[in-house]
Short mmCIF file of C-alpha atoms in Angstrom, two decimals:
data_model
loop_
_atom_site.label_atom_id
_atom_site.label_comp_id
_atom_site.label_asym_id
_atom_site.label_seq_id
_atom_site.Cartn_x
_atom_site.Cartn_y
_atom_site.Cartn_z
CA MET A 1 0.17 -0.22 -0.07
CA ALA A 2 0.84 3.34 -0.58
CA GLY A 3 2.58 5.44 1.89
CA LYS A 4 -0.43 7.26 3.86
CA ASP A 5 -0.41 10.65 3.91
CA ASP A 6 -3.29 10.78 6.67
CA GLU A 7 -1.60 13.93 8.53
CA TYR A 8 -3.08 17.00 7.63
CA ASP A 9 -4.37 19.87 9.25
CA TYR A 10 -7.46 20.64 6.43
CA LEU A 11 -9.41 18.29 3.85
CA PHE A 12 -10.37 20.49 0.44
CA LYS A 13 -12.65 18.70 -2.22
CA VAL A 14 -12.08 20.09 -5.10
CA VAL A 15 -13.80 18.67 -8.58
CA LEU A 16 -12.48 18.45 -12.47
CA ILE A 17 -15.50 19.06 -14.79
CA GLY A 18 -15.66 20.13 -18.10
CA ASP A 19 -16.52 18.66 -21.84
CA SER A 20 -15.30 15.20 -22.90
CA GLY A 21 -11.63 15.51 -24.02
CA VAL A 22 -10.72 18.82 -22.86
CA GLY A 23 -8.04 16.68 -20.66
CA LYS A 24 -9.33 16.55 -17.04
CA SER A 25 -7.72 13.36 -15.94
CA ASN A 26 -4.54 14.01 -17.78
CA LEU A 27 -4.26 17.28 -15.48
CA LEU A 28 -5.05 15.27 -12.42
CA SER A 29 -2.81 11.81 -13.69
CA ARG A 30 0.01 14.79 -14.29
CA PHE A 31 -0.49 16.84 -10.62
CA THR A 32 -1.09 13.70 -8.56
CA ARG A 33 1.60 10.86 -10.15
CA ASN A 34 3.13 13.44 -12.40
CA GLU A 35 2.02 10.89 -15.19
CA PHE A 36 0.22 11.99 -18.72
CA ASN A 37 -1.16 9.72 -20.91
CA LEU A 38 -1.71 10.93 -24.88
CA GLU A 39 -4.55 7.86 -25.26
CA SER A 40 -5.83 7.61 -21.78
CA LYS A 41 -9.41 5.73 -21.06
CA SER A 42 -12.20 7.98 -21.07
CA THR A 43 -13.45 8.28 -17.41
CA ILE A 44 -16.79 6.53 -17.31
CA GLY A 45 -18.82 8.52 -14.31
CA VAL A 46 -16.11 9.80 -12.05
CA GLU A 47 -12.60 8.94 -10.72
CA PHE A 48 -10.61 9.55 -7.37
CA ALA A 49 -7.31 10.83 -6.38
CA THR A 50 -5.64 12.39 -3.65
CA ARG A 51 -2.67 14.95 -2.86
CA SER A 52 -1.56 17.17 -0.11
CA ILE A 53 0.70 20.13 -0.44
CA GLN A 54 1.78 23.33 1.79
CA VAL A 55 0.89 26.26 2.38
CA ASP A 56 1.73 28.29 5.03
CA SER A 57 3.29 25.46 6.88
CA LYS A 58 -0.59 23.71 6.90
CA THR A 59 -0.99 20.19 4.99
CA ILE A 60 -3.41 20.61 2.70
CA LYS A 61 -4.99 17.28 1.65
CA ALA A 62 -6.98 17.81 -2.04
CA GLN A 63 -9.09 15.01 -2.07
CA ILE A 64 -9.81 15.47 -6.22
CA TRP A 65 -12.74 13.94 -8.59
CA ASP A 66 -12.49 13.66 -11.80
CA THR A 67 -15.62 13.42 -13.74
CA ALA A 68 -16.69 12.52 -17.19
CA GLY A 69 -17.76 15.00 -20.05
CA GLN A 70 -20.21 13.52 -21.81
CA GLU A 71 -23.49 14.47 -21.00
CA ARG A 72 -25.35 11.27 -20.36
CA PHE A 73 -23.14 11.37 -17.27
CA ARG A 74 -24.25 14.60 -15.61
CA ALA A 75 -27.05 12.87 -13.55
CA ILE A 76 -24.05 10.67 -11.45
CA THR A 77 -21.23 13.28 -11.75
CA SER A 78 -23.27 16.07 -10.60
CA ALA A 79 -24.00 14.20 -7.41
CA TYR A 80 -20.14 15.09 -6.45
CA TYR A 81 -20.46 18.37 -6.89
CA ARG A 82 -21.91 18.50 -2.97
CA GLY A 83 -19.44 19.06 -0.58
CA ALA A 84 -16.68 20.44 -2.94
CA VAL A 85 -14.85 23.52 -2.10
CA GLY A 86 -13.16 23.88 -5.32
CA ALA A 87 -13.83 23.14 -9.15
CA LEU A 88 -11.13 23.21 -11.80
CA LEU A 89 -13.69 23.72 -14.80
CA VAL A 90 -11.84 23.11 -17.53
CA TYR A 91 -12.02 23.61 -21.20
CA ASP A 92 -9.52 23.08 -24.37
CA LEU A 93 -7.72 25.97 -25.64
CA ALA A 94 -7.43 24.72 -29.04
CA LYS A 95 -11.27 23.95 -29.23
CA HIS A 96 -13.67 26.79 -29.42
CA VAL A 97 -16.55 24.93 -28.21
CA THR A 98 -14.89 23.64 -25.19
CA TYR A 99 -15.18 27.23 -24.16
CA GLU A 100 -18.03 28.25 -25.29
CA ASN A 101 -19.84 25.21 -23.52
CA VAL A 102 -18.16 26.53 -19.90
CA ASN A 103 -21.16 28.77 -19.61
CA VAL A 104 -23.11 25.27 -19.15
CA TRP A 105 -20.82 24.15 -16.82
CA LEU A 106 -21.20 27.28 -14.75
CA LYS A 107 -25.07 26.67 -14.59
CA GLU A 108 -24.89 22.89 -13.68
CA LEU A 109 -22.12 24.49 -10.63
CA ARG A 110 -24.88 26.88 -9.94
CA ASP A 111 -27.71 24.59 -9.76
CA HIS A 112 -26.22 21.38 -8.02
CA ALA A 113 -22.73 22.74 -5.85
CA ASP A 114 -22.39 24.99 -3.00
CA ASN A 115 -22.95 28.80 -3.61
CA ASN A 116 -19.46 29.24 -2.14
CA ILE A 117 -17.53 27.16 -4.27
CA VAL A 118 -14.42 28.33 -5.60
CA VAL A 119 -14.10 28.32 -9.53
CA MET A 120 -10.84 28.43 -11.75
CA LEU A 121 -11.37 28.40 -15.18
CA VAL A 122 -8.36 26.50 -16.91
CA GLY A 123 -7.82 26.47 -20.59
CA ASN A 124 -5.77 23.22 -20.88
CA LYS A 125 -3.34 22.39 -23.78
CA SER A 126 -1.34 25.07 -24.04
CA ASP A 127 1.17 23.08 -25.34
CA LEU A 128 -0.82 23.52 -29.30
CA ARG A 129 0.18 27.04 -30.05
CA HIS A 130 -0.27 26.57 -33.64
CA LEU A 131 -3.73 25.40 -32.91
CA ARG A 132 -5.21 27.31 -30.17
CA ALA A 133 -8.81 29.22 -30.54
CA VAL A 134 -9.35 30.40 -27.01
CA SER A 135 -7.22 34.19 -26.33
CA THR A 136 -5.97 34.12 -23.12
CA GLU A 137 -6.97 37.66 -23.02
CA ASP A 138 -10.75 36.81 -23.71
CA ALA A 139 -10.81 34.09 -21.07
CA LYS A 140 -8.84 35.88 -18.84
CA LYS A 141 -12.05 38.65 -19.33
CA PHE A 142 -14.41 36.32 -19.16
CA ALA A 143 -13.38 34.89 -15.72
CA ALA A 144 -13.09 37.98 -14.47
CA ASP A 145 -16.21 39.24 -15.51
CA ASN A 146 -17.88 35.78 -13.86
CA ASN A 147 -15.37 36.26 -11.08
CA LEU A 148 -13.41 32.83 -11.50
CA SER A 149 -9.64 32.71 -11.27
CA PHE A 150 -8.54 32.04 -13.97
CA ILE A 151 -4.91 30.20 -15.59
CA GLU A 152 -3.69 28.31 -18.79
CA THR A 153 -2.04 25.06 -18.80
CA SER A 154 -0.58 21.77 -20.12
CA ALA A 155 -0.69 18.51 -18.80
CA LEU A 156 1.48 16.74 -21.66
CA ASP A 157 4.75 19.60 -20.68
CA SER A 158 3.36 19.82 -17.05
CA SER A 159 3.20 24.09 -17.51
CA ASN A 160 1.17 25.42 -14.79
CA VAL A 161 -0.23 22.05 -13.48
CA GLU A 162 1.17 22.02 -9.66
CA LEU A 163 0.31 26.00 -10.08
CA ALA A 164 -3.34 25.88 -10.59
CA PHE A 165 -3.68 23.36 -7.67
CA THR A 166 -2.00 25.05 -5.73
CA LYS A 167 -3.29 28.25 -6.29
CA ILE A 168 -6.84 27.27 -6.31
CA LEU A 169 -6.11 25.12 -2.98
CA THR A 170 -4.63 28.65 -1.05
CA GLU A 171 -7.38 30.33 -2.62
CA ILE A 172 -9.72 28.41 -0.33
CA TYR A 173 -6.88 27.66 2.32
CA ARG A 174 -7.49 31.73 2.78
CA ILE A 175 -11.35 31.41 2.73
CA VAL A 176 -11.66 29.09 4.98
CA SER A 177 -8.95 30.41 7.39
CA ASN A 178 -10.31 33.84 6.96
CA LYS A 179 -13.68 32.71 7.63
CA ALA A 180 -12.32 30.76 11.09
CA LEU A 181 -10.13 33.59 12.31
CA GLU A 182 -13.63 35.81 11.78
CA SER A 183 -16.07 34.13 13.99
CA SER A 184 -13.16 33.18 16.30
CA GLU A 185 -13.19 37.48 16.72
CA ASN A 186 -16.53 37.85 16.05
CA SER A 187 -18.47 35.19 18.26
CA ASN A 188 -22.30 36.39 17.51
CA VAL A 189 -21.80 36.21 13.72
CA PRO A 190 -25.56 35.19 12.56
CA SER A 191 -25.58 31.75 11.78
CA SER A 192 -26.77 32.97 8.01
CA GLN A 193 -23.39 34.09 7.42
CA VAL A 194 -21.58 31.15 8.62
CA VAL A 195 -19.64 30.20 5.69
CA SER A 196 -21.04 26.86 3.87
CA ILE A 197 -17.83 25.93 3.00
CA THR A 198 -16.52 23.79 5.63
CA PRO A 199 -13.53 21.86 5.45
CA THR A 200 -12.68 18.93 7.39
CA SER A 201 -9.74 19.55 9.79
CA LYS A 202 -8.07 16.46 10.98
CA ASP A 203 -9.46 16.92 14.38
CA GLU A 204 -13.09 17.13 13.15
CA ALA A 205 -12.76 14.78 10.77
CA ASN A 206 -12.52 12.32 14.15
CA GLY A 207 -15.33 13.05 15.65
CA GLY A 208 -15.36 14.46 18.86
CA GLY A 209 -17.54 16.96 17.62
CA CYS A 210 -19.64 17.67 20.95
CA CYS A 211 -17.64 20.02 23.08
CA MET B 1 -5.39 -14.59 -29.45
CA LYS B 2 -3.56 -16.60 -27.82
CA GLU B 3 -4.23 -20.89 -28.65
CA ASN B 4 -6.08 -22.60 -26.05
CA ASP B 5 -5.98 -25.89 -25.39
CA TYR B 6 -9.25 -28.01 -25.38
CA SER B 7 -9.49 -31.20 -24.95
CA LEU B 8 -10.05 -32.92 -28.42
CA HIS B 9 -13.05 -34.36 -27.07
CA LYS B 10 -14.53 -31.12 -26.08
CA ILE B 11 -13.58 -29.87 -30.09
CA GLU B 12 -15.11 -32.65 -32.03
CA GLN B 13 -18.16 -31.92 -30.20
CA PHE B 14 -18.35 -28.48 -30.96
CA GLU B 15 -17.46 -29.30 -34.85
CA GLU B 16 -20.72 -32.03 -34.57
CA LEU B 17 -23.10 -29.72 -33.50
CA ILE B 18 -22.24 -27.11 -35.78
CA ASN B 19 -22.08 -29.17 -38.73
CA THR B 20 -26.12 -30.18 -38.07
CA PRO B 21 -28.41 -28.47 -40.19
CA ASN B 22 -30.88 -27.17 -37.49
CA ILE B 23 -28.28 -26.68 -34.69
CA ASP B 24 -29.52 -26.80 -30.97
CA LEU B 25 -28.67 -23.87 -29.13
CA GLY B 26 -29.88 -25.73 -25.50
CA LYS B 27 -27.15 -27.70 -26.42
CA LEU B 28 -24.44 -25.14 -27.84
CA ARG B 29 -25.24 -23.01 -25.00
CA LYS B 30 -24.27 -25.98 -22.70
CA LEU B 31 -21.70 -27.09 -24.71
CA SER B 32 -20.04 -23.40 -24.54
CA TRP B 33 -20.25 -22.20 -20.79
CA SER B 34 -17.42 -23.50 -20.16
CA GLY B 35 -15.46 -21.82 -23.29
CA ILE B 36 -15.40 -22.17 -26.39
CA PRO B 37 -11.94 -23.33 -28.36
CA ASN B 38 -11.02 -19.92 -30.63
CA GLN B 39 -11.80 -21.81 -34.13
CA PHE B 40 -15.23 -22.06 -33.15
CA ARG B 41 -15.73 -19.05 -31.84
CA PRO B 42 -17.14 -16.49 -34.23
CA MET B 43 -19.62 -18.92 -35.72
CA VAL B 44 -21.30 -19.56 -32.42
CA TRP B 45 -21.07 -16.03 -30.85
CA GLN B 46 -23.11 -15.23 -34.21
CA LEU B 47 -25.21 -18.16 -33.13
CA LEU B 48 -25.69 -17.38 -29.50
CA MET B 49 -26.71 -13.41 -30.33
CA GLY B 50 -28.89 -14.58 -32.24
CA TYR B 51 -27.32 -13.24 -35.30
CA LEU B 52 -26.46 -16.30 -37.27
CA PRO B 53 -29.71 -18.34 -37.73
CA ARG B 54 -29.44 -22.17 -36.26
CA ASN B 55 -30.72 -23.40 -39.20
CA GLN B 56 -28.02 -23.78 -41.81
CA ASP B 57 -30.51 -23.27 -45.21
CA ARG B 58 -31.27 -19.78 -43.74
CA ARG B 59 -27.98 -18.49 -43.30
CA GLU B 60 -26.14 -17.25 -46.16
CA VAL B 61 -29.88 -15.35 -47.19
CA THR B 62 -29.83 -14.09 -43.75
CA LEU B 63 -25.90 -12.86 -43.23
CA ALA B 64 -26.42 -10.82 -47.10
CA ARG B 65 -29.34 -9.06 -46.25
CA LYS B 66 -28.18 -8.15 -42.48
CA ARG B 67 -25.41 -7.19 -44.27
CA LYS B 68 -26.62 -5.14 -46.77
CA ASP B 69 -29.31 -3.48 -44.38
CA PHE B 70 -26.05 -2.70 -41.87
CA ALA B 71 -24.28 -0.83 -45.35
CA ASP B 72 -27.05 0.85 -46.45
CA THR B 73 -27.57 2.70 -43.38
CA ALA B 74 -24.17 3.10 -42.88
CA ASN B 75 -24.03 4.26 -46.40
CA GLN B 76 -26.74 6.59 -46.33
CA ALA B 77 -25.56 8.08 -42.74
CA PHE B 78 -21.92 8.94 -44.31
CA SER B 79 -23.03 9.78 -47.86
CA LYS B 80 -22.01 13.48 -47.10
CA GLY B 81 -18.85 12.98 -45.25
CA VAL B 82 -18.75 14.18 -41.42
CA ALA B 83 -20.46 17.51 -42.75
CA GLY B 84 -23.34 15.74 -43.02
CA LEU B 85 -22.83 13.71 -39.62
CA ASP B 86 -25.01 14.62 -36.26
CA TYR B 87 -21.70 17.07 -35.09
CA THR B 88 -21.76 16.65 -31.18
CA LEU B 89 -22.52 12.18 -31.76
CA TYR B 90 -20.10 11.85 -34.58
CA HIS B 91 -17.39 14.45 -32.11
CA GLN B 92 -17.70 11.95 -29.41
CA ILE B 93 -17.56 8.97 -31.12
CA HIS B 94 -14.48 10.05 -32.79
CA ILE B 95 -12.50 11.42 -30.17
CA ASP B 96 -13.13 7.91 -27.88
CA ILE B 97 -12.42 5.68 -30.70
CA PRO B 98 -8.45 6.18 -30.36
CA ARG B 99 -8.91 6.28 -26.50
CA THR B 100 -10.79 2.75 -26.88
CA ASN B 101 -8.07 0.10 -26.26
CA PRO B 102 -5.19 2.86 -26.58
CA SER B 103 -2.34 -0.08 -25.72
CA SER B 104 -3.41 -2.17 -28.77
CA THR B 105 -1.83 -1.39 -32.06
CA ILE B 106 -4.97 -2.46 -33.83
CA TYR B 107 -7.40 0.48 -32.74
CA GLN B 108 -4.70 2.76 -33.71
CA ASN B 109 -4.94 1.50 -37.26
CA LYS B 110 -7.07 4.43 -39.13
CA LYS B 111 -8.96 1.50 -41.23
CA ILE B 112 -10.23 0.08 -38.14
CA GLN B 113 -11.04 3.17 -36.48
CA LYS B 114 -12.94 4.14 -39.22
CA SER B 115 -14.77 0.88 -39.14
CA LEU B 116 -15.94 1.17 -36.08
CA GLU B 117 -16.55 5.01 -35.82
CA ARG B 118 -19.22 4.07 -38.34
CA ILE B 119 -20.70 1.04 -36.05
CA LEU B 120 -21.25 3.18 -33.34
CA TYR B 121 -22.30 6.43 -35.36
CA CYS B 122 -24.96 3.74 -37.18
CA TRP B 123 -26.11 2.12 -33.82
CA ALA B 124 -26.58 5.55 -32.14
CA ILE B 125 -28.42 7.41 -35.06
CA ARG B 126 -31.10 3.90 -34.50
CA HIS B 127 -30.88 3.43 -31.15
CA PRO B 128 -31.95 7.46 -30.62
CA ALA B 129 -33.61 6.65 -26.58
CA SER B 130 -29.72 6.10 -25.55
CA GLY B 131 -27.99 7.50 -27.94
CA TYR B 132 -23.78 6.64 -27.87
CA VAL B 133 -22.81 6.68 -24.23
CA GLN B 134 -19.05 6.13 -23.44
CA GLY B 135 -18.35 2.63 -22.71
CA ILE B 136 -20.11 1.36 -25.86
CA ASN B 137 -17.32 2.05 -27.39
CA ASP B 138 -15.33 -0.58 -25.27
CA LEU B 139 -18.86 -3.00 -25.85
CA VAL B 140 -18.01 -3.55 -29.67
CA THR B 141 -14.12 -4.19 -29.47
CA PRO B 142 -14.53 -8.33 -28.25
CA PHE B 143 -17.17 -8.62 -31.51
CA TYR B 144 -14.88 -6.75 -34.01
CA TYR B 145 -11.82 -8.59 -32.48
CA VAL B 146 -13.18 -12.18 -32.88
CA PHE B 147 -14.50 -11.88 -35.84
CA LEU B 148 -11.67 -9.66 -37.60
CA SER B 149 -9.69 -12.91 -36.18
CA SER B 150 -11.44 -15.45 -37.85
CA TYR B 151 -10.48 -14.41 -41.32
CA LEU B 152 -6.87 -14.36 -40.76
CA ASP B 153 -4.70 -16.68 -40.57
CA SER B 154 -1.80 -15.57 -38.33
CA ASP B 155 -2.53 -13.50 -34.19
CA LEU B 156 -4.42 -10.09 -35.48
CA ASP B 157 -2.16 -8.18 -32.91
CA THR B 158 1.18 -8.70 -35.32
CA TYR B 159 -1.13 -8.96 -38.97
CA ASP B 160 -0.48 -6.04 -41.52
CA ILE B 161 -4.13 -4.87 -41.11
CA ASN B 162 -3.74 -2.96 -44.38
CA SER B 163 -3.75 -6.17 -46.59
CA ILE B 164 -6.77 -6.99 -45.20
CA PRO B 165 -9.08 -6.44 -47.95
CA ASP B 166 -12.40 -4.14 -47.82
CA ASN B 167 -15.18 -6.88 -47.79
CA VAL B 168 -13.57 -8.62 -44.93
CA PHE B 169 -13.79 -5.31 -43.16
CA GLU B 170 -17.50 -4.48 -44.41
CA ALA B 171 -18.47 -8.28 -43.36
CA VAL B 172 -16.87 -7.93 -39.54
CA GLU B 173 -17.90 -4.63 -39.66
CA ALA B 174 -21.80 -5.45 -40.52
CA ASP B 175 -21.77 -8.48 -37.90
CA SER B 176 -19.99 -6.35 -35.27
CA PHE B 177 -22.91 -4.23 -35.33
CA TRP B 178 -25.93 -6.78 -35.25
CA CYS B 179 -24.57 -8.38 -32.52
CA LEU B 180 -23.78 -5.45 -30.39
CA THR B 181 -27.18 -4.35 -31.34
CA ASN B 182 -28.76 -7.89 -29.50
CA LEU B 183 -26.17 -7.34 -26.78
CA LEU B 184 -27.39 -3.54 -25.88
CA ASP B 185 -31.30 -4.46 -27.07
CA GLY B 186 -30.78 -6.61 -23.24
CA ILE B 187 -29.53 -3.55 -21.55
CA GLN B 188 -30.46 -0.53 -22.80
CA ASP B 189 -32.07 1.32 -20.26
CA SER B 190 -28.05 1.35 -18.70
CA TYR B 191 -27.55 4.14 -21.35
CA THR B 192 -30.78 5.47 -21.68
CA TYR B 193 -31.67 9.52 -19.72
CA ASN B 194 -30.25 8.71 -15.94
CA GLN B 195 -28.95 5.39 -16.61
CA PRO B 196 -31.85 4.14 -14.61
CA GLY B 197 -30.60 0.07 -15.62
CA ILE B 198 -27.20 0.77 -14.01
CA HIS B 199 -28.38 2.19 -10.77
CA ARG B 200 -31.14 -0.68 -10.20
CA GLN B 201 -28.30 -3.28 -10.69
CA VAL B 202 -25.57 -1.08 -8.53
CA GLN B 203 -28.73 -1.34 -6.19
CA LYS B 204 -28.54 -5.25 -6.38
CA LEU B 205 -25.08 -5.45 -6.18
CA GLU B 206 -25.27 -3.92 -3.27
CA GLU B 207 -28.29 -5.57 -1.38
CA PHE B 208 -26.46 -8.56 -2.59
CA ILE B 209 -23.29 -7.95 -1.19
CA LYS B 210 -24.97 -7.54 2.30
CA ARG B 211 -26.40 -11.15 2.60
CA VAL B 212 -22.97 -13.06 1.02
CA ASP B 213 -20.64 -10.89 2.80
CA LEU B 214 -21.36 -8.51 5.81
CA LYS B 215 -18.39 -7.50 6.29
CA LEU B 216 -17.22 -6.08 3.39
CA TYR B 217 -20.29 -4.49 3.53
CA ASN B 218 -20.11 -2.95 6.82
CA HIS B 219 -16.35 -2.15 6.29
CA LEU B 220 -17.64 -0.21 2.71
CA LYS B 221 -20.01 1.69 5.22
CA LYS B 222 -17.71 2.62 7.96
CA GLU B 223 -15.55 3.66 5.30
CA ASP B 224 -18.15 5.98 3.41
CA VAL B 225 -17.92 3.87 0.24
CA GLN B 226 -20.67 4.32 -1.69
CA PHE B 227 -21.25 1.40 -4.31
CA ILE B 228 -22.09 3.55 -7.07
CA GLN B 229 -18.32 5.29 -6.76
CA PHE B 230 -16.92 1.81 -7.47
CA ALA B 231 -19.65 -0.04 -9.20
CA PHE B 232 -21.11 2.39 -11.47
CA ARG B 233 -18.00 1.67 -13.81
CA TRP B 234 -18.67 -2.15 -13.76
CA MET B 235 -22.13 -1.53 -15.26
CA ASN B 236 -21.98 0.74 -18.14
CA CYS B 237 -18.29 -0.90 -19.53
CA LEU B 238 -19.66 -4.71 -18.33
CA LEU B 239 -16.14 -5.04 -16.46
CA MET B 240 -14.12 -4.30 -19.46
CA ARG B 241 -12.43 -1.79 -17.69
CA GLU B 242 -11.43 -3.85 -14.98
CA LEU B 243 -10.22 -7.45 -17.19
CA LYS B 244 -7.79 -7.52 -20.73
CA LEU B 245 -9.29 -8.52 -23.27
CA GLU B 246 -8.78 -12.14 -23.84
CA ASN B 247 -10.40 -12.14 -19.89
CA ILE B 248 -13.59 -10.56 -21.09
CA ILE B 249 -13.72 -12.69 -24.53
CA ARG B 250 -13.42 -16.04 -22.60
CA MET B 251 -15.79 -14.27 -19.92
CA TRP B 252 -18.44 -13.26 -23.00
CA ASP B 253 -18.46 -16.93 -24.14
CA THR B 254 -20.27 -17.79 -20.24
CA TYR B 255 -22.72 -14.59 -20.47
CA GLN B 256 -23.71 -15.60 -24.15
CA SER B 257 -24.32 -19.06 -22.34
CA GLU B 258 -26.24 -17.53 -20.05
CA PRO B 259 -30.27 -16.91 -20.33
CA ASP B 260 -29.37 -13.23 -18.99
CA GLY B 261 -25.83 -13.37 -19.76
CA PHE B 262 -24.63 -9.49 -19.94
CA SER B 263 -27.30 -8.38 -17.21
CA GLU B 264 -28.23 -10.68 -14.52
CA PHE B 265 -25.55 -13.21 -14.93
CA HIS B 266 -23.18 -10.13 -14.82
CA LEU B 267 -24.45 -9.17 -11.27
CA TYR B 268 -23.05 -12.21 -9.95
CA VAL B 269 -20.05 -11.56 -11.56
CA CYS B 270 -19.67 -8.50 -10.26
CA ALA B 271 -20.44 -9.79 -6.74
CA ALA B 272 -17.81 -12.55 -7.04
CA PHE B 273 -15.45 -9.87 -8.40
CA LEU B 274 -15.74 -7.87 -5.50
CA VAL B 275 -15.76 -10.73 -2.64
CA LYS B 276 -12.69 -11.71 -4.53
CA TRP B 277 -10.77 -8.67 -2.77
CA SER B 278 -12.45 -8.91 0.19
CA LYS B 279 -9.67 -9.37 2.54
CA ASP B 280 -7.70 -6.58 0.61
CA LEU B 281 -10.00 -4.27 1.38
CA LEU B 282 -11.09 -5.03 4.59
CA GLU B 283 -7.67 -3.46 5.70
CA MET B 284 -8.18 -0.47 4.02
CA ASP B 285 -9.64 3.34 4.52
CA PHE B 286 -11.49 5.53 2.49
CA GLN B 287 -8.73 6.73 0.24
CA ASP B 288 -7.32 3.45 -0.83
CA ILE B 289 -10.08 1.42 -1.23
CA MET B 290 -11.16 3.82 -4.11
CA ILE B 291 -7.61 3.73 -5.38
CA PHE B 292 -7.38 0.25 -5.26
CA LEU B 293 -10.76 -0.26 -7.21
CA GLN B 294 -10.30 2.03 -9.69
CA ASN B 295 -7.04 0.18 -10.47
CA LEU B 296 -7.61 -3.70 -9.28
CA PRO B 297 -4.56 -5.92 -10.04
CA THR B 298 -5.66 -8.02 -12.52
CA SER B 299 -3.29 -7.60 -15.31
CA ASP B 300 -1.97 -11.16 -14.44
CA TRP B 301 -5.12 -12.94 -14.27
CA THR B 302 -5.34 -16.28 -16.75
CA GLU B 303 -8.60 -17.93 -17.78
CA LYS B 304 -8.61 -19.93 -14.73
CA ASP B 305 -9.17 -16.84 -12.36
CA ILE B 306 -12.08 -16.18 -14.84
CA GLU B 307 -13.36 -19.52 -14.72
CA MET B 308 -12.90 -19.38 -11.29
CA LEU B 309 -15.32 -15.95 -11.32
CA LEU B 310 -17.44 -17.13 -13.07
CA SER B 311 -17.81 -20.79 -11.35
CA GLU B 312 -18.68 -18.83 -8.33
CA ALA B 313 -21.18 -16.44 -9.63
CA TYR B 314 -22.89 -19.17 -10.92
CA MET B 315 -23.11 -21.14 -7.74
CA TRP B 316 -24.47 -17.96 -6.87
CA LYS B 317 -26.85 -17.44 -8.84
CA CYS B 318 -28.44 -21.29 -8.60
CA LEU B 319 -28.77 -20.18 -4.78
CA PHE B 320 -30.38 -16.93 -5.17
CA HIS B 321 -31.94 -17.21 -8.58
CA ASP B 322 -35.11 -18.95 -7.30
CA SER B 323 -35.12 -16.93 -4.44
CA PRO B 324 -35.72 -13.19 -5.49
CA ASN B 325 -36.80 -12.07 -2.20
CA HIS B 326 -32.91 -12.45 -1.24
CA ILE B 327 -31.75 -9.32 -3.59
CA SER B 328 -34.50 -7.53 -4.15
#
C-alpha cells in the first residue's frame, strides 16, 4: 500500500469538470502522479485521487474527483458537486466549442454545488500553440466578469499544472482560515453568515464534535 | 489471440454440433458455457447472439440481407462525409475511438478506427432513446476482434491490417454491428436518460453483498464508500475496464450461454469479483479502497482466474436466483 498521508490540517474536496476530451484526467494524473497519457481511456462516471500540499506550514489534502465529460453522465457526476469547496472548470484552448460550453458548466455548478464554491477556469493544452482557438485575453476577461480565477495549463508538458492546483487550494485555504478567524473574533456572527464551505480538519474528522 | 488447449473431445463435440443442419441452441449453450475453442468462437458467438440463424439453409441469405441492411444505413449516414453527420454525436465517438484500447496497435489503425466509428454512429442513430454513451465503444471491441480474427491466418495483434481486403472489413463491421445491437437490446436502460438500469444493478449488487459478505459490506459503509462510486463503471462497461480483452472474450463465452448473461448473470459476476478482494479491502480506509478499486491488480489474470470467477457467480445464481426476495 502506498505511504499514508493521513497527517493533514485541512481536507478539501475539489471536482474537475468540463467537456469530454479537454484533458481533465491528464491534469489530475499529472498533479497526483506526475503521469501523462496521450490516449488515456475516457472517464466513466467519476474517478478519485488525492494529493497533499503545504501552504503556510499547514498540510492541505486535496481529495479530487475527476468526472466524465459526456452529458449522459451528468446525473451521476453532479452528485459529486455536493460538499466540494473547489472546482476546476477545464476547457481545451484549441477547441472553441469547449470554451463556449463553460457557461453550461457554470450553470451546472449553480444548480448543484455550494454557493461559495471556488471556481477556477482552466484553459488546458497550452502546448498546442499553433492550434490555439481561444485567446488568453478573452478567457481572462470572461473569468474576471464571472468572478473566477483563471490559468492556462498543459498537462502534456506540465506547465502550470502544479500552479493551478496550488492556486485554487491556497485560495480555498485563505477563505476558510479567514472565516475561521472572523468567527473566533466575532462570536455573534449571525448563523446565516457561517460559511457553507466547511473543511474537515483532522480534529473534526476524528469526530469528537460535541464540546 | 492465445492458443487455447481444449480437449480433443470438446473440439469434436463442437465440430459435430455446428455441422448439424439445424443447430440445437440449448446444447450449444451447454457446451459453450465452459469456453469456446478459438476456431469455433466467431460462428458460435453469432449463433448465440441470435444473429446467425441456427438453420443452415437460412444462413447465407440472412447474412447477405443483414450485411446489406447495415451497409445501406452506414452509406446513407456517411454519404455527405463528416459534414452530413450529427456533429455532437460524431465528435464524441470520434474522440473516443483512439482511446478505446490505446495499448493495442490494431485499434490505432485508421481503417479499423473508421470501421468502429461507423458501427457506433449507426447504432446511435438507430437507438435515439439512449444514443451513444461512452463505454459502448468498449463493448463493440470483443465482437470486432473475434470476428476479424476469423478471417486471418495469423495473430491479429501482429497482422498487417492494411493488407486485409475491404469486403472482409465490411462483413466484420456488419456482423459486429448486429451482435452489438442484440447485446445492447438486453441492457438498453443502462444507457438511457439517468441510466436507470445501472442504478438498479448497483443497488442489487449492494443488497447482494450485504447478504453474502456482511463484513465487507459493513466495512465499506463504515468507510463511507458508496457502491455507485466504483460499481457504476463495472455496469456501464461490463467490467471491460477491469479485465484484459482476452479475459473478457472468455467471459463472454459464458455470458452468451446464460439466459440473461449481460444483465442478471453479470451482477453475480460483479459480486464474486468484489468479494474476491474482500480481504484486501477490509484492511483499507476510504482513500485506499477507492484507489484500489479503480485500478485492480488483474493484469496477470489467466483463463483460470476467469473460470473461478464464473463458477462462483454461477453458484450464487443457483442459490439465489429462485429466491428473488434475497436480492430485491
